[in-house]
mmCIF file of C-alpha atoms in Angstrom:
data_model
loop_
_atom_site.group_PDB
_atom_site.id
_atom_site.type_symbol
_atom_site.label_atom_id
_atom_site.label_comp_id
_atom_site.label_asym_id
_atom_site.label_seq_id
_atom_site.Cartn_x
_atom_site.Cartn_y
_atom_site.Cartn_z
ATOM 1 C CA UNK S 1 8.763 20.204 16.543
ATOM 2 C CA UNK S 2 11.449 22.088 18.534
ATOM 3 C CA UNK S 3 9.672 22.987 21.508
ATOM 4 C CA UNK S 4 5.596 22.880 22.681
ATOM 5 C CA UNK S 5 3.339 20.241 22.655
ATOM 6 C CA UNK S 6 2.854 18.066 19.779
ATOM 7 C CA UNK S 7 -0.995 16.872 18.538
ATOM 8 C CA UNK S 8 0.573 14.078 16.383
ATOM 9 C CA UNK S 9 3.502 12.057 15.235
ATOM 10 C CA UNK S 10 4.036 12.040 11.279
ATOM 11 C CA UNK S 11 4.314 8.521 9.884
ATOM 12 C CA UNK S 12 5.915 8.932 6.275
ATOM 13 C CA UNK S 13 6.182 5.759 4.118
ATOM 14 C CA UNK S 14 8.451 6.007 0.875
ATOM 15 C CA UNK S 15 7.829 2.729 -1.270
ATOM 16 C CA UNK S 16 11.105 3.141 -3.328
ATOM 17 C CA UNK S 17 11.067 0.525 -5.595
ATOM 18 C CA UNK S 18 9.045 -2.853 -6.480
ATOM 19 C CA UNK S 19 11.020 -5.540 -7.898
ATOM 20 C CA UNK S 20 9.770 -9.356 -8.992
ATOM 21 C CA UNK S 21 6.217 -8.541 -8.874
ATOM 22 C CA UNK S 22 4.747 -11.195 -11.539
ATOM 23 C CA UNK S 23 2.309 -8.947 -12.996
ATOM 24 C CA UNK S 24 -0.243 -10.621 -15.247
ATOM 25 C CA UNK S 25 -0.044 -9.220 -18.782
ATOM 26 C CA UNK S 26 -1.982 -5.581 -19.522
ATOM 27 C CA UNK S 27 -4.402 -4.043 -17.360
ATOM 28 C CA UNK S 28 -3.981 -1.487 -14.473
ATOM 29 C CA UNK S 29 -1.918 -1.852 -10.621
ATOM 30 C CA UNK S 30 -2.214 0.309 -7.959
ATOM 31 C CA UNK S 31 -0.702 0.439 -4.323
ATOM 32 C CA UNK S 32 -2.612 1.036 -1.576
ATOM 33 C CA UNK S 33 -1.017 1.470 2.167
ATOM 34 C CA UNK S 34 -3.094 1.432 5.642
ATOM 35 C CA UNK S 35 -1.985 2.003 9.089
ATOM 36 C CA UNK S 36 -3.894 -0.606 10.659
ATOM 37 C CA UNK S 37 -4.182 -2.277 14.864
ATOM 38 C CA UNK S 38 -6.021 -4.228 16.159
ATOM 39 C CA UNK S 39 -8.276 -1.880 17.628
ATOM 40 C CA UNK S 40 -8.854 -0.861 13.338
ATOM 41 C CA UNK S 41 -7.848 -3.989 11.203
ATOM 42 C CA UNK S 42 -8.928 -2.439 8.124
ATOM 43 C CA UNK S 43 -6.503 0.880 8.740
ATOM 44 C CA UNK S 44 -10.228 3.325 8.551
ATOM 45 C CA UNK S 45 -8.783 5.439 11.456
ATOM 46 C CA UNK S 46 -6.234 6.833 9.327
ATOM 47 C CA UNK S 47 -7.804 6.383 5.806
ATOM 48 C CA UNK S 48 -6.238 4.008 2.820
ATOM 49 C CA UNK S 49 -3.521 5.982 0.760
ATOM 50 C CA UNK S 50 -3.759 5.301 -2.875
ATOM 51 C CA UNK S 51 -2.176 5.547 -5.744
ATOM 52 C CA UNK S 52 -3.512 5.935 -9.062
ATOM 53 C CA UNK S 53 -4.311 3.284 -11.523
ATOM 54 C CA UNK S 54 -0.916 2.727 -13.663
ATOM 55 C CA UNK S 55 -0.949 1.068 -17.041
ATOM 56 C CA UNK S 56 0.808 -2.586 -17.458
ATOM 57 C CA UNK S 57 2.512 -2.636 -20.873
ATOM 58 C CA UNK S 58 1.788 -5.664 -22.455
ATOM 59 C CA UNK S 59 5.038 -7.335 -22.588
ATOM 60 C CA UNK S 60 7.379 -5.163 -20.075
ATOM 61 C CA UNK S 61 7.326 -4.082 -16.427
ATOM 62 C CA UNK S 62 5.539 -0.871 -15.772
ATOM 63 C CA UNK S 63 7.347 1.938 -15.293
ATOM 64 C CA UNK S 64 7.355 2.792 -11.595
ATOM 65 C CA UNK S 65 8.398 5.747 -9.706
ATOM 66 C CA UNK S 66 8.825 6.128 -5.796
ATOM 67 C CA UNK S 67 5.807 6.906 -3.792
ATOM 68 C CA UNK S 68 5.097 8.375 -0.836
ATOM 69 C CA UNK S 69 2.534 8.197 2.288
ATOM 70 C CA UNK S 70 1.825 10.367 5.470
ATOM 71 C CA UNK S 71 -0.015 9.175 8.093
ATOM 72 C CA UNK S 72 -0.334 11.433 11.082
ATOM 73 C CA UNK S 73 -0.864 9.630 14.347
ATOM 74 C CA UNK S 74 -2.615 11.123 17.112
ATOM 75 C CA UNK S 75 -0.233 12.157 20.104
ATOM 76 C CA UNK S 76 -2.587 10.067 22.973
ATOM 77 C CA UNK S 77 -2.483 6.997 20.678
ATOM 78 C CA UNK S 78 0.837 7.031 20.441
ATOM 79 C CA UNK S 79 0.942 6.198 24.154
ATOM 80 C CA UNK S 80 -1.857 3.548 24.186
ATOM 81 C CA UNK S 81 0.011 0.194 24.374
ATOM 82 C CA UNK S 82 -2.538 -1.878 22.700
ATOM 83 C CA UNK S 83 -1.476 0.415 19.536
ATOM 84 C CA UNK S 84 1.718 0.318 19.696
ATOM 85 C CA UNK S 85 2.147 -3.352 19.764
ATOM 86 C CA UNK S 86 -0.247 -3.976 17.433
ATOM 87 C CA UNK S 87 0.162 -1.320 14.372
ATOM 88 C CA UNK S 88 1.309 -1.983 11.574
ATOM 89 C CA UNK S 89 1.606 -1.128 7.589
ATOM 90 C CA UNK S 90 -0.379 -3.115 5.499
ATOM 91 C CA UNK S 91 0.792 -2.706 1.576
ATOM 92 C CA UNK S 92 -1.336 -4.142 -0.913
ATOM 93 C CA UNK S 93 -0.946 -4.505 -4.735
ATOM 94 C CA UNK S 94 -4.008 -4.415 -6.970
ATOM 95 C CA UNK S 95 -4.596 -5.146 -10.427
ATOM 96 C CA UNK S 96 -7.599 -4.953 -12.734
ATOM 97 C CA UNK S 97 -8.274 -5.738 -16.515
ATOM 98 C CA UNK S 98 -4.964 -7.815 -16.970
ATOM 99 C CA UNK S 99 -4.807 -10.898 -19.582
ATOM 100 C CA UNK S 100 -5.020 -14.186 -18.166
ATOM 101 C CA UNK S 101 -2.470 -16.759 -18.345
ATOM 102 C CA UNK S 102 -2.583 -18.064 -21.986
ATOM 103 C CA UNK S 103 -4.781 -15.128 -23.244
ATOM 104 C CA UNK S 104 -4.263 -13.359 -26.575
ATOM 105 C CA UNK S 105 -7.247 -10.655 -25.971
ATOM 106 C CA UNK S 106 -8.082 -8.603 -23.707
ATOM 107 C CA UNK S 107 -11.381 -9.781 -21.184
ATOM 108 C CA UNK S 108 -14.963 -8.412 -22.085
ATOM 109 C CA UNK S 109 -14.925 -6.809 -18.630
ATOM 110 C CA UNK S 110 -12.726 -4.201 -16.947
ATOM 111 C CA UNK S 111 -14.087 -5.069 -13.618
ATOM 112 C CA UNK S 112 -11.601 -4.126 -10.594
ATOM 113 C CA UNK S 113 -10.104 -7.297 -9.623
ATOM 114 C CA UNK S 114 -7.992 -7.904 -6.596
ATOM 115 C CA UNK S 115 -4.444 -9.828 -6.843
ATOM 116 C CA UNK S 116 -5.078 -12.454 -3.994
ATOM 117 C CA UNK S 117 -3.750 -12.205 -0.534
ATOM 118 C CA UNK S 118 -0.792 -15.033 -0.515
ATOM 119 C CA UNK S 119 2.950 -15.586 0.060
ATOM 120 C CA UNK S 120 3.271 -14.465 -3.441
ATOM 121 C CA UNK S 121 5.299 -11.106 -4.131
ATOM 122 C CA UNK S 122 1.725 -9.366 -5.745
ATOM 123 C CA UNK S 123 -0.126 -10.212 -2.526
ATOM 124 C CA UNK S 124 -0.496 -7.970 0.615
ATOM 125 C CA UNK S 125 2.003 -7.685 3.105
ATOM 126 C CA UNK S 126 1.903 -6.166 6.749
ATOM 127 C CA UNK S 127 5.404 -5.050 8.799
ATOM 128 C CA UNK S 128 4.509 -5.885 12.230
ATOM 129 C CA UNK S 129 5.148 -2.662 14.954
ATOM 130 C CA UNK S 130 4.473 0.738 14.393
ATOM 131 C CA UNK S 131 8.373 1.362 15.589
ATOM 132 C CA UNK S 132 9.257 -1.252 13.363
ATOM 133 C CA UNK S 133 7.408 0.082 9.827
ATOM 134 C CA UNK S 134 8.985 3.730 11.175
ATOM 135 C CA UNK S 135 12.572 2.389 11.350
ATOM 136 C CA UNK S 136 11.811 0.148 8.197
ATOM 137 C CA UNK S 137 10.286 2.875 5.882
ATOM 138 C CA UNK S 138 11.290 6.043 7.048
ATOM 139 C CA UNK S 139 9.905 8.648 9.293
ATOM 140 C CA UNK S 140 8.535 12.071 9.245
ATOM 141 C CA UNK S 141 3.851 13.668 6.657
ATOM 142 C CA UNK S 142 -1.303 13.595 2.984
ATOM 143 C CA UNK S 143 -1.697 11.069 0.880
ATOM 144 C CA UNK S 144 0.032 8.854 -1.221
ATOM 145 C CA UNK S 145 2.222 11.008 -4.066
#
């Protein structure tokens, strides 16, 4: 904004590309991206963007195509140090209805079923700093696209 007083600071988040994701075989993955602190560790403040359930080809990677978040953060807690110090983006990877290792069918249930939180590439990951996620990802703001 050029001149004026600003209600908010746009936080946009482009996820260009996933590579070396070790995606079980089949099923459905989706991203999903909070702003979280540690005022609001699960990100509710500023609602989970999410993308859409995308098919796994058995066999070969998905197909995937940049996406894109906005978060708009509130001018006052832009100022509030706790936040500030403590935000960060939390990127998860989901995936539901895949084949297990050493499966030939599909399972009898297509219950959602979250990829684990680890040190593996499919878990969750957070970038520490709200400046640092801005200078990391990009920054300038809906939902994820």
């Amino acid at each position: 904004m050029a001149s004026g007083v600003c209600d908010s600071t746009v936080l946009q988040v482009r996820v260009a590309d996933a590579q070396g994701l070790r995606l079980h075989r089949g099923g459905e993955i989706r991203l999903v991206l909070t702003l979280r602190a540690s005022d609001d560790p699960q990100g509710e403040a500023f609602g989970a963007k999410v993308t859409p359930w995308l098919s796994v080809p058995d066999g070969e990677a998905p197909q995937w195509r940049a996406r894109e978040a906005t978060f708009a953060v509130p001018a006052d807690r832009c100022f509030q140090a706790e936040f500030v110090d403590t935000a960060q983006l939390h990127i998860e990877l989901m995936q539901r209805g895949f084949l297990p290792p050493h499966a030939s069918s599909p399972p009898a249930s297509n219950h959602s079923s979250a990829v684990p939180e680890s040190p593996s590439p499919m878990g969750a990951t957070g970038m520490p700093g709200l400046s640092g996620a801005a200078a990391a990802l990009g920054s300038a703001g809906g939902s994820l696209t």
